[in-house]
Amino acid sequence: MTTALAAPATAPAPSATRRWTPSRVLVTRSAAERPYGQRVLARLEAAGVNDIELLRGDRLANLRGDGDRAAFMAAKQTLALVVPPASLRRLQPIAPSADWRFDLAQGCPAHCQYCYLAGSLSGPPITRVYADLDEALAGLDAYVGHGTVTSGSAARAGEGTTFEASCYTDPLALEHLTGGLATAVEHFGTHDWAGPVQLRATTKFDDVAGLLELAHAGRTRLRFSLNAGPVAQRFEGATSPVAARIAALGAVAGAGYPVGLTLAPIMPVDDWREHYGRLLDDVATALPAGTDLTVECITHRFTPGSKETLLDWYPRTRLEMDEERRTTKRGKFGSVKHVYPRETMSELRSWFETAIADRLPHARLLYWT
Ligand code: SF4
């Protein structure tokens, strides 16, 4: 089975290093009172954001939108600086990536036509930056030594308790406006922890200059979400080009960070072996000798809800989301997802396992899904 790519994407095409400037910023009262919120506000002003509205309270009004394309684009251009509900800081397990989900923000300014957030976010897709970062980081001590994902996995021995910062956002897409990832990296690098820990983040952006000099102590693993050229060009609008992400991967590895590849979403497009093979070759060339490298492989899948949302967001997309060409998997609570058929999965898996072992012999493959 192959997935042909023929028509132009409907989202903006990738270009060189991207720095998002939101058209509109909303700041809740509690967010403006937090020290980190004030630091973000200063960065937003320095970045030349003109439309910053300080709200009298903590409710974000006027964000319902009417579901049309203009409302969607307006939401994608809006950043809200908020304090999240306390429940968000009671961390949840997030297998298979990490022991705990640790959110710096929710939402992303990019336009991936398969976006993972489509099935999990409700309401208009504005980007919410969480202003309680200082307290949230201080609260992580309680989780050290707990968690079940990393422990017991031979491939992940030594990582300690892991915290995933990219579940609901792309932190590097926002970093020039927030500095939040750098703050978290330095906290992980310099805090006196009760045991081994690791912060994890994954990105489709390349703006890593602000991370290279940080005192990371090897406690942050920066992963780059990479894909075959035709997939990235067609479906990953407003992200950094793959070549720039690979260069950024090489730069952070050179700065001593443990790094990773998030190969996702893997799609059996025409000539997929050739395209993915070239991608892995380019990664091998970019990495310094001795790099601590992991690989996570995630094949494309969709749910009824994510398909509906994505077709709403990108009505002209050529992304294959044809239930007839997929196998249905049911989750514990009756949830449905459409994945590639068993034969396609085995063909992909077998090729990737061999290709990764050949081209990146020191990499540890963490999981395939
Ligand atoms: Fe969604 Fe990630 Fe793409 Fe952002 S970079 S649009 S979060 S898939």
GROMACS .gro file of C-alpha atoms and ligand atoms in nm:
model
  377
    1MET     CA    1   0.000   0.000   0.000
    2THR     CA    2   0.131   0.345  -0.086
    3THR     CA    3  -0.024   0.683  -0.036
    4ALA     CA    4   0.014   0.904  -0.341
    5LEU     CA    5   0.071   1.275  -0.297
    6ALA     CA    6  -0.058   1.481  -0.582
    7ALA     CA    7  -0.225   1.808  -0.501
    8PRO     CA    8  -0.088   2.122  -0.339
    9ALA     CA    9  -0.119   2.172   0.035
   10THR     CA   10  -0.371   2.421   0.165
   11ALA     CA   11  -0.152   2.550   0.446
   12PRO     CA   12   0.144   2.788   0.419
   13ALA     CA   13   0.457   2.625   0.277
   14PRO     CA   14   0.762   2.585   0.501
   15SER     CA   15   1.047   2.833   0.468
   16ALA     CA   16   1.367   2.917   0.655
   17THR     CA   17   1.381   2.971   1.034
   18ARG     CA   18   1.037   3.071   1.147
   19ARG     CA   19   0.953   3.302   1.432
   20TRP     CA   20   0.585   3.336   1.492
   21THR     CA   21   0.444   3.677   1.580
   22PRO     CA   22   0.087   3.650   1.705
   23SER     CA   23  -0.159   3.909   1.577
   24ARG     CA   24  -0.336   3.927   1.908
   25VAL     CA   25  -0.239   3.853   2.269
   26LEU     CA   26  -0.476   3.820   2.562
   27VAL     CA   27  -0.339   3.824   2.916
   28THR     CA   28  -0.550   3.725   3.213
   29ARG     CA   29  -0.517   3.912   3.540
   30SER     CA   30  -0.361   3.618   3.726
   31ALA     CA   31  -0.116   3.557   3.444
   32ALA     CA   32  -0.003   3.921   3.450
   33GLU     CA   33   0.065   3.889   3.825
   34ARG     CA   34   0.298   3.589   3.791
   35PRO     CA   35   0.672   3.664   3.757
   36TYR     CA   36   0.702   3.435   3.457
   37GLY     CA   37   0.392   3.593   3.303
   38GLN     CA   38   0.562   3.931   3.337
   39ARG     CA   39   0.876   3.799   3.169
   40VAL     CA   40   0.669   3.667   2.879
   41LEU     CA   41   0.487   3.998   2.850
   42ALA     CA   42   0.819   4.179   2.824
   43ARG     CA   43   0.932   3.940   2.552
   44LEU     CA   44   0.608   3.985   2.359
   45GLU     CA   45   0.652   4.360   2.368
   46ALA     CA   46   1.015   4.329   2.263
   47ALA     CA   47   0.905   4.104   1.975
   48GLY     CA   48   0.692   4.388   1.845
   49VAL     CA   49   0.350   4.244   1.925
   50ASN     CA   50   0.116   4.542   1.912
   51ASP     CA   51  -0.221   4.405   2.011
   52ILE     CA   52  -0.180   4.300   2.376
   53GLU     CA   53  -0.497   4.311   2.582
   54LEU     CA   54  -0.475   4.289   2.962
   55LEU     CA   55  -0.799   4.137   3.085
   56ARG     CA   56  -0.966   4.241   3.410
   57GLY     CA   57  -1.028   3.887   3.516
   58ASP     CA   58  -0.922   3.533   3.438
   59ARG     CA   59  -1.182   3.439   3.181
   60LEU     CA   60  -1.104   3.441   2.812
   61ALA     CA   61  -1.411   3.580   2.646
   62ASN     CA   62  -1.485   3.618   2.275
   63LEU     CA   63  -1.298   3.308   2.179
   64ARG     CA   64  -1.583   3.092   2.069
   65GLY     CA   65  -1.557   3.172   1.700
   66ASP     CA   66  -1.826   3.066   1.460
   67GLY     CA   67  -1.645   2.770   1.312
   68ASP     CA   68  -1.564   2.932   0.980
   69ARG     CA   69  -1.224   2.956   0.818
   70ALA     CA   70  -1.165   3.318   0.922
   71ALA     CA   71  -1.235   3.229   1.285
   72PHE     CA   72  -0.995   2.937   1.263
   73MET     CA   73  -0.716   3.152   1.120
   74ALA     CA   74  -0.782   3.426   1.377
   75ALA     CA   75  -0.758   3.171   1.656
   76LYS     CA   76  -0.430   3.034   1.517
   77GLN     CA   77  -0.294   3.388   1.526
   78THR     CA   78  -0.393   3.445   1.889
   79LEU     CA   79  -0.180   3.380   2.195
   80ALA     CA   80  -0.336   3.378   2.540
   81LEU     CA   81  -0.122   3.407   2.852
   82VAL     CA   82  -0.315   3.230   3.126
   83VAL     CA   83  -0.280   3.041   3.453
   84PRO     CA   84  -0.408   2.689   3.394
   85PRO     CA   85  -0.653   2.517   3.626
   86ALA     CA   86  -0.491   2.351   3.928
   87SER     CA   87  -0.596   2.011   3.791
   88LEU     CA   88  -0.344   2.051   3.507
   89ARG     CA   89  -0.062   2.053   3.760
   90ARG     CA   90  -0.165   1.715   3.896
   91LEU     CA   91   0.044   1.539   3.637
   92GLN     CA   92  -0.086   1.252   3.425
   93PRO     CA   93   0.114   0.955   3.292
   94ILE     CA   94   0.186   0.982   2.922
   95ALA     CA   95   0.293   0.649   2.776
   96PRO     CA   96   0.485   0.560   2.573
   97SER     CA   97   0.682   0.886   2.564
   98ALA     CA   98   0.739   0.962   2.931
   99ASP     CA   99   0.637   0.904   3.287
  100TRP     CA  100   0.459   1.236   3.325
  101ARG     CA  101   0.304   1.501   3.108
  102PHE     CA  102   0.431   1.848   3.195
  103ASP     CA  103   0.268   2.126   2.993
  104LEU     CA  104   0.435   2.460   2.921
  105ALA     CA  105   0.157   2.562   2.683
  106GLN     CA  106  -0.131   2.429   2.482
  107GLY     CA  107  -0.167   2.489   2.110
  108CYS     CA  108   0.073   2.565   1.828
  109PRO     CA  109   0.094   2.823   1.552
  110ALA     CA  110   0.196   2.574   1.281
  111HIS     CA  111  -0.039   2.417   1.026
  112CYS     CA  112   0.024   2.045   1.008
  113GLN     CA  113  -0.267   1.896   0.824
  114TYR     CA  114  -0.250   1.581   1.036
  115CYS     CA  115  -0.204   1.778   1.361
  116TYR     CA  116  -0.209   1.558   1.671
  117LEU     CA  117  -0.393   1.826   1.861
  118ALA     CA  118  -0.700   1.801   1.636
  119GLY     CA  119  -0.841   1.507   1.826
  120SER     CA  120  -0.761   1.629   2.173
  121LEU     CA  121  -0.828   2.002   2.196
  122SER     CA  122  -1.170   2.154   2.219
  123GLY     CA  123  -1.267   2.504   2.118
  124PRO     CA  124  -1.085   2.741   1.886
  125PRO     CA  125  -0.716   2.655   1.836
  126ILE     CA  126  -0.559   2.952   2.012
  127THR     CA  127  -0.222   2.900   2.175
  128ARG     CA  128  -0.233   2.921   2.554
  129VAL     CA  129   0.096   2.987   2.730
  130TYR     CA  130   0.092   2.894   3.097
  131ALA     CA  131   0.212   3.172   3.324
  132ASP     CA  132   0.263   2.954   3.633
  133LEU     CA  133   0.590   2.803   3.510
  134ASP     CA  134   0.795   2.886   3.821
  135GLU     CA  135   0.548   2.714   4.057
  136ALA     CA  136   0.492   2.429   3.813
  137LEU     CA  137   0.864   2.353   3.799
  138ALA     CA  138   0.888   2.364   4.178
  139GLY     CA  139   0.603   2.112   4.193
  140LEU     CA  140   0.790   1.845   3.997
  141ASP     CA  141   0.991   1.726   4.297
  142ALA     CA  142   0.688   1.532   4.420
  143TYR     CA  143   0.697   1.311   4.109
  144VAL     CA  144   1.062   1.213   4.112
  145GLY     CA  145   1.101   0.840   4.167
  146HIS     CA  146   0.744   0.775   4.057
  147GLY     CA  147   0.604   0.678   3.720
  148THR     CA  148   0.589   0.352   3.532
  149VAL     CA  149   0.677   0.429   3.171
  150THR     CA  150   1.052   0.474   3.182
  151SER     CA  151   1.130   0.243   3.469
  152GLY     CA  152   1.150  -0.121   3.368
  153SER     CA  153   1.246  -0.041   3.009
  154ALA     CA  154   1.595  -0.160   2.918
  155ALA     CA  155   1.610   0.087   2.627
  156ARG     CA  156   1.554   0.371   2.870
  157ALA     CA  157   1.775   0.272   3.158
  158GLY     CA  158   1.934   0.572   3.322
  159GLU     CA  159   1.678   0.827   3.210
  160GLY     CA  160   1.524   0.849   3.556
  161THR     CA  161   1.180   1.001   3.594
  162THR     CA  162   1.080   1.154   3.263
  163PHE     CA  163   0.865   1.460   3.200
  164GLU     CA  164   0.722   1.527   2.853
  165ALA     CA  165   0.674   1.893   2.760
  166SER     CA  166   0.539   1.849   2.407
  167CYS     CA  167   0.209   1.669   2.453
  168TYR     CA  168  -0.008   1.965   2.364
  169THR     CA  169   0.228   2.212   2.204
  170ASP     CA  170   0.553   2.258   2.019
  171PRO     CA  171   0.764   2.443   2.280
  172LEU     CA  172   1.029   2.562   2.033
  173ALA     CA  173   0.763   2.728   1.816
  174LEU     CA  174   0.695   2.962   2.109
  175GLU     CA  175   1.038   2.986   2.265
  176HIS     CA  176   1.135   3.326   2.119
  177LEU     CA  177   0.817   3.467   2.279
  178THR     CA  178   0.826   3.286   2.611
  179GLY     CA  179   1.171   3.158   2.706
  180GLY     CA  180   0.980   2.880   2.879
  181LEU     CA  181   1.176   2.589   2.741
  182ALA     CA  182   1.508   2.749   2.837
  183THR     CA  183   1.374   2.812   3.189
  184ALA     CA  184   1.269   2.448   3.219
  185VAL     CA  185   1.598   2.319   3.074
  186GLU     CA  186   1.799   2.522   3.327
  187HIS     CA  187   1.577   2.412   3.613
  188PHE     CA  188   1.629   2.049   3.520
  189GLY     CA  189   2.000   2.111   3.476
  190THR     CA  190   2.067   2.294   3.801
  191HIS     CA  191   1.805   2.186   4.054
  192ASP     CA  192   1.905   1.948   4.333
  193TRP     CA  193   1.681   1.652   4.245
  194ALA     CA  194   1.610   1.355   4.468
  195GLY     CA  195   1.693   1.116   4.183
  196PRO     CA  196   1.765   1.105   3.811
  197VAL     CA  197   1.525   1.305   3.594
  198GLN     CA  198   1.481   1.396   3.231
  199LEU     CA  199   1.286   1.670   3.058
  200ARG     CA  200   1.172   1.576   2.710
  201ALA     CA  201   1.057   1.799   2.428
  202THR     CA  202   0.996   1.742   2.060
  203THR     CA  203   0.973   2.002   1.787
  204LYS     CA  204   0.931   2.077   1.420
  205PHE     CA  205   1.122   2.403   1.456
  206ASP     CA  206   1.490   2.489   1.438
  207ASP     CA  207   1.541   2.802   1.648
  208VAL     CA  208   1.778   2.646   1.901
  209ALA     CA  209   2.033   2.927   1.940
  210GLY     CA  210   1.894   3.021   2.284
  211LEU     CA  211   1.939   2.666   2.413
  212LEU     CA  212   2.297   2.593   2.319
  213GLU     CA  213   2.472   2.764   2.610
  214LEU     CA  214   2.236   2.654   2.887
  215ALA     CA  215   2.346   2.452   3.191
  216HIS     CA  216   2.141   2.152   3.084
  217ALA     CA  217   2.355   1.886   3.259
  218GLY     CA  218   2.235   1.632   3.004
  219ARG     CA  219   1.896   1.623   3.174
  220THR     CA  220   1.694   1.741   2.874
  221ARG     CA  221   1.645   1.527   2.567
  222LEU     CA  222   1.557   1.742   2.267
  223ARG     CA  223   1.388   1.544   1.992
  224PHE     CA  224   1.318   1.661   1.641
  225SER     CA  225   1.008   1.553   1.460
  226LEU     CA  226   1.120   1.456   1.112
  227ASN     CA  227   0.953   1.314   0.808
  228ALA     CA  228   1.011   1.218   0.448
  229GLY     CA  229   1.050   1.524   0.223
  230PRO     CA  230   0.717   1.489   0.040
  231VAL     CA  231   0.522   1.449   0.366
  232ALA     CA  232   0.683   1.751   0.532
  233GLN     CA  233   0.647   1.968   0.223
  234ARG     CA  234   0.283   1.884   0.171
  235PHE     CA  235   0.149   1.860   0.519
  236GLU     CA  236   0.367   2.053   0.768
  237GLY     CA  237   0.281   2.414   0.696
  238ALA     CA  238   0.447   2.696   0.889
  239THR     CA  239   0.710   2.469   1.043
  240SER     CA  240   1.085   2.482   0.983
  241PRO     CA  241   1.214   2.293   0.679
  242VAL     CA  242   1.336   1.942   0.755
  243ALA     CA  243   1.694   2.029   0.658
  244ALA     CA  244   1.691   2.314   0.912
  245ARG     CA  245   1.553   2.081   1.182
  246ILE     CA  246   1.832   1.835   1.110
  247ALA     CA  247   2.091   2.114   1.135
  248ALA     CA  248   1.936   2.216   1.469
  249LEU     CA  249   1.951   1.855   1.585
  250GLY     CA  250   2.323   1.850   1.504
  251ALA     CA  251   2.374   2.180   1.688
  252VAL     CA  252   2.208   2.069   2.012
  253ALA     CA  253   2.385   1.733   1.999
  254GLY     CA  254   2.709   1.929   1.957
  255ALA     CA  255   2.614   2.127   2.269
  256GLY     CA  256   2.599   1.801   2.463
  257TYR     CA  257   2.227   1.744   2.481
  258PRO     CA  258   2.097   1.392   2.451
  259VAL     CA  259   1.880   1.405   2.140
  260GLY     CA  260   1.613   1.210   1.962
  261LEU     CA  261   1.424   1.159   1.642
  262THR     CA  262   1.049   1.152   1.646
  263LEU     CA  263   0.974   0.993   1.309
  264ALA     CA  264   0.610   1.085   1.281
  265PRO     CA  265   0.368   1.042   1.130
  266ILE     CA  266   0.526   0.775   0.913
  267MET     CA  267   0.333   0.738   0.586
  268PRO     CA  268   0.389   0.487   0.306
  269VAL     CA  269   0.395   0.754   0.036
  270ASP     CA  270   0.527   0.675  -0.311
  271ASP     CA  271   0.896   0.576  -0.291
  272TRP     CA  272   0.883   0.589   0.088
  273ARG     CA  273   1.193   0.375   0.136
  274GLU     CA  274   1.398   0.613  -0.071
  275HIS     CA  275   1.265   0.925   0.104
  276TYR     CA  276   1.296   0.791   0.457
  277GLY     CA  277   1.634   0.639   0.374
  278ARG     CA  278   1.760   0.979   0.262
  279LEU     CA  279   1.624   1.135   0.580
  280LEU     CA  280   1.812   0.888   0.799
  281ASP     CA  281   2.128   0.939   0.593
  282ASP     CA  282   2.102   1.315   0.646
  283VAL     CA  283   2.059   1.266   1.020
  284ALA     CA  284   2.362   1.036   1.034
  285THR     CA  285   2.571   1.300   0.857
  286ALA     CA  286   2.457   1.581   1.089
  287LEU     CA  287   2.526   1.411   1.422
  288PRO     CA  288   2.861   1.432   1.600
  289ALA     CA  289   3.027   1.104   1.698
  290GLY     CA  290   2.913   0.970   2.032
  291THR     CA  291   2.571   1.139   2.028
  292ASP     CA  292   2.321   0.994   2.273
  293LEU     CA  293   2.035   0.932   2.029
  294THR     CA  294   1.692   0.777   2.064
  295VAL     CA  295   1.432   0.711   1.796
  296GLU     CA  296   1.054   0.700   1.831
  297CYS     CA  297   0.848   0.576   1.537
  298ILE     CA  298   0.482   0.666   1.506
  299THR     CA  299   0.278   0.567   1.202
  300HIS     CA  300  -0.005   0.785   1.080
  301ARG     CA  301  -0.343   0.724   1.236
  302PHE     CA  302  -0.664   0.917   1.278
  303THR     CA  303  -0.983   0.898   1.479
  304PRO     CA  304  -1.335   0.991   1.369
  305GLY     CA  305  -1.304   1.308   1.578
  306SER     CA  306  -0.961   1.410   1.450
  307LYS     CA  307  -1.066   1.352   1.089
  308GLU     CA  308  -1.371   1.571   1.131
  309THR     CA  309  -1.169   1.849   1.293
  310LEU     CA  310  -0.887   1.831   1.038
  311LEU     CA  311  -1.128   1.845   0.744
  312ASP     CA  312  -1.284   2.146   0.909
  313TRP     CA  313  -0.945   2.314   0.954
  314TYR     CA  314  -0.798   2.208   0.617
  315PRO     CA  315  -1.090   2.133   0.386
  316ARG     CA  316  -0.875   2.095   0.075
  317THR     CA  317  -0.620   1.865   0.232
  318ARG     CA  318  -0.496   1.566   0.030
  319LEU     CA  319  -0.405   1.378   0.345
  320GLU     CA  320  -0.525   1.021   0.313
  321MET     CA  321  -0.786   0.955   0.585
  322ASP     CA  322  -0.983   0.678   0.417
  323GLU     CA  323  -1.131   0.430   0.665
  324GLU     CA  324  -1.158   0.172   0.385
  325ARG     CA  325  -0.781   0.163   0.354
  326ARG     CA  326  -0.721   0.127   0.726
  327THR     CA  327  -0.763  -0.119   1.008
  328THR     CA  328  -0.977  -0.013   1.300
  329LYS     CA  329  -0.828  -0.043   1.647
  330ARG     CA  330  -1.045  -0.013   1.953
  331GLY     CA  331  -0.916   0.122   2.283
  332LYS     CA  332  -1.008   0.009   2.632
  333PHE     CA  333  -1.297   0.249   2.660
  334GLY     CA  334  -1.438   0.192   2.312
  335SER     CA  335  -1.235   0.465   2.140
  336VAL     CA  336  -1.166   0.403   1.771
  337LYS     CA  337  -0.857   0.477   1.570
  338HIS     CA  338  -0.777   0.397   1.209
  339VAL     CA  339  -0.428   0.265   1.150
  340TYR     CA  340  -0.254   0.108   0.852
  341PRO     CA  341  -0.338  -0.256   0.782
  342ARG     CA  342  -0.125  -0.525   0.944
  343GLU     CA  343   0.076  -0.605   0.627
  344THR     CA  344   0.162  -0.239   0.571
  345MET     CA  345   0.258  -0.199   0.936
  346SER     CA  346   0.488  -0.502   0.928
  347GLU     CA  347   0.648  -0.389   0.606
  348LEU     CA  348   0.710  -0.042   0.745
  349ARG     CA  349   0.829  -0.165   1.082
  350SER     CA  350   1.069  -0.418   0.942
  351TRP     CA  351   1.219  -0.164   0.700
  352PHE     CA  352   1.257   0.108   0.966
  353GLU     CA  353   1.413  -0.124   1.222
  354THR     CA  354   1.671  -0.240   0.972
  355ALA     CA  355   1.734   0.105   0.823
  356ILE     CA  356   1.780   0.265   1.165
  357ALA     CA  357   2.017  -0.011   1.278
  358ASP     CA  358   2.219   0.025   0.956
  359ARG     CA  359   2.237   0.400   0.938
  360LEU     CA  360   2.229   0.498   1.304
  361PRO     CA  361   2.385   0.197   1.477
  362HIS     CA  362   2.419   0.369   1.816
  363ALA     CA  363   2.056   0.485   1.829
  364ARG     CA  364   1.812   0.327   2.071
  365LEU     CA  365   1.469   0.263   1.923
  366LEU     CA  366   1.229   0.339   2.208
  367TYR     CA  367   0.904   0.225   2.053
  368TRP     CA  368   0.713   0.165   1.734
  369THR     CA  369   0.345   0.240   1.714
  370SF4    FE1  370   0.025   2.022   1.544
  370SF4    FE2  371   0.280   1.961   1.611
  370SF4    FE3  372   0.224   2.053   1.369
  370SF4    FE4  373   0.206   2.215   1.579
  370SF4     S1  374   0.394   2.122   1.500
  370SF4     S2  375   0.058   2.200   1.409
  370SF4     S3  376   0.131   2.073   1.737
  370SF4     S4  377   0.154   1.856   1.458
   0.00000   0.00000   0.00000
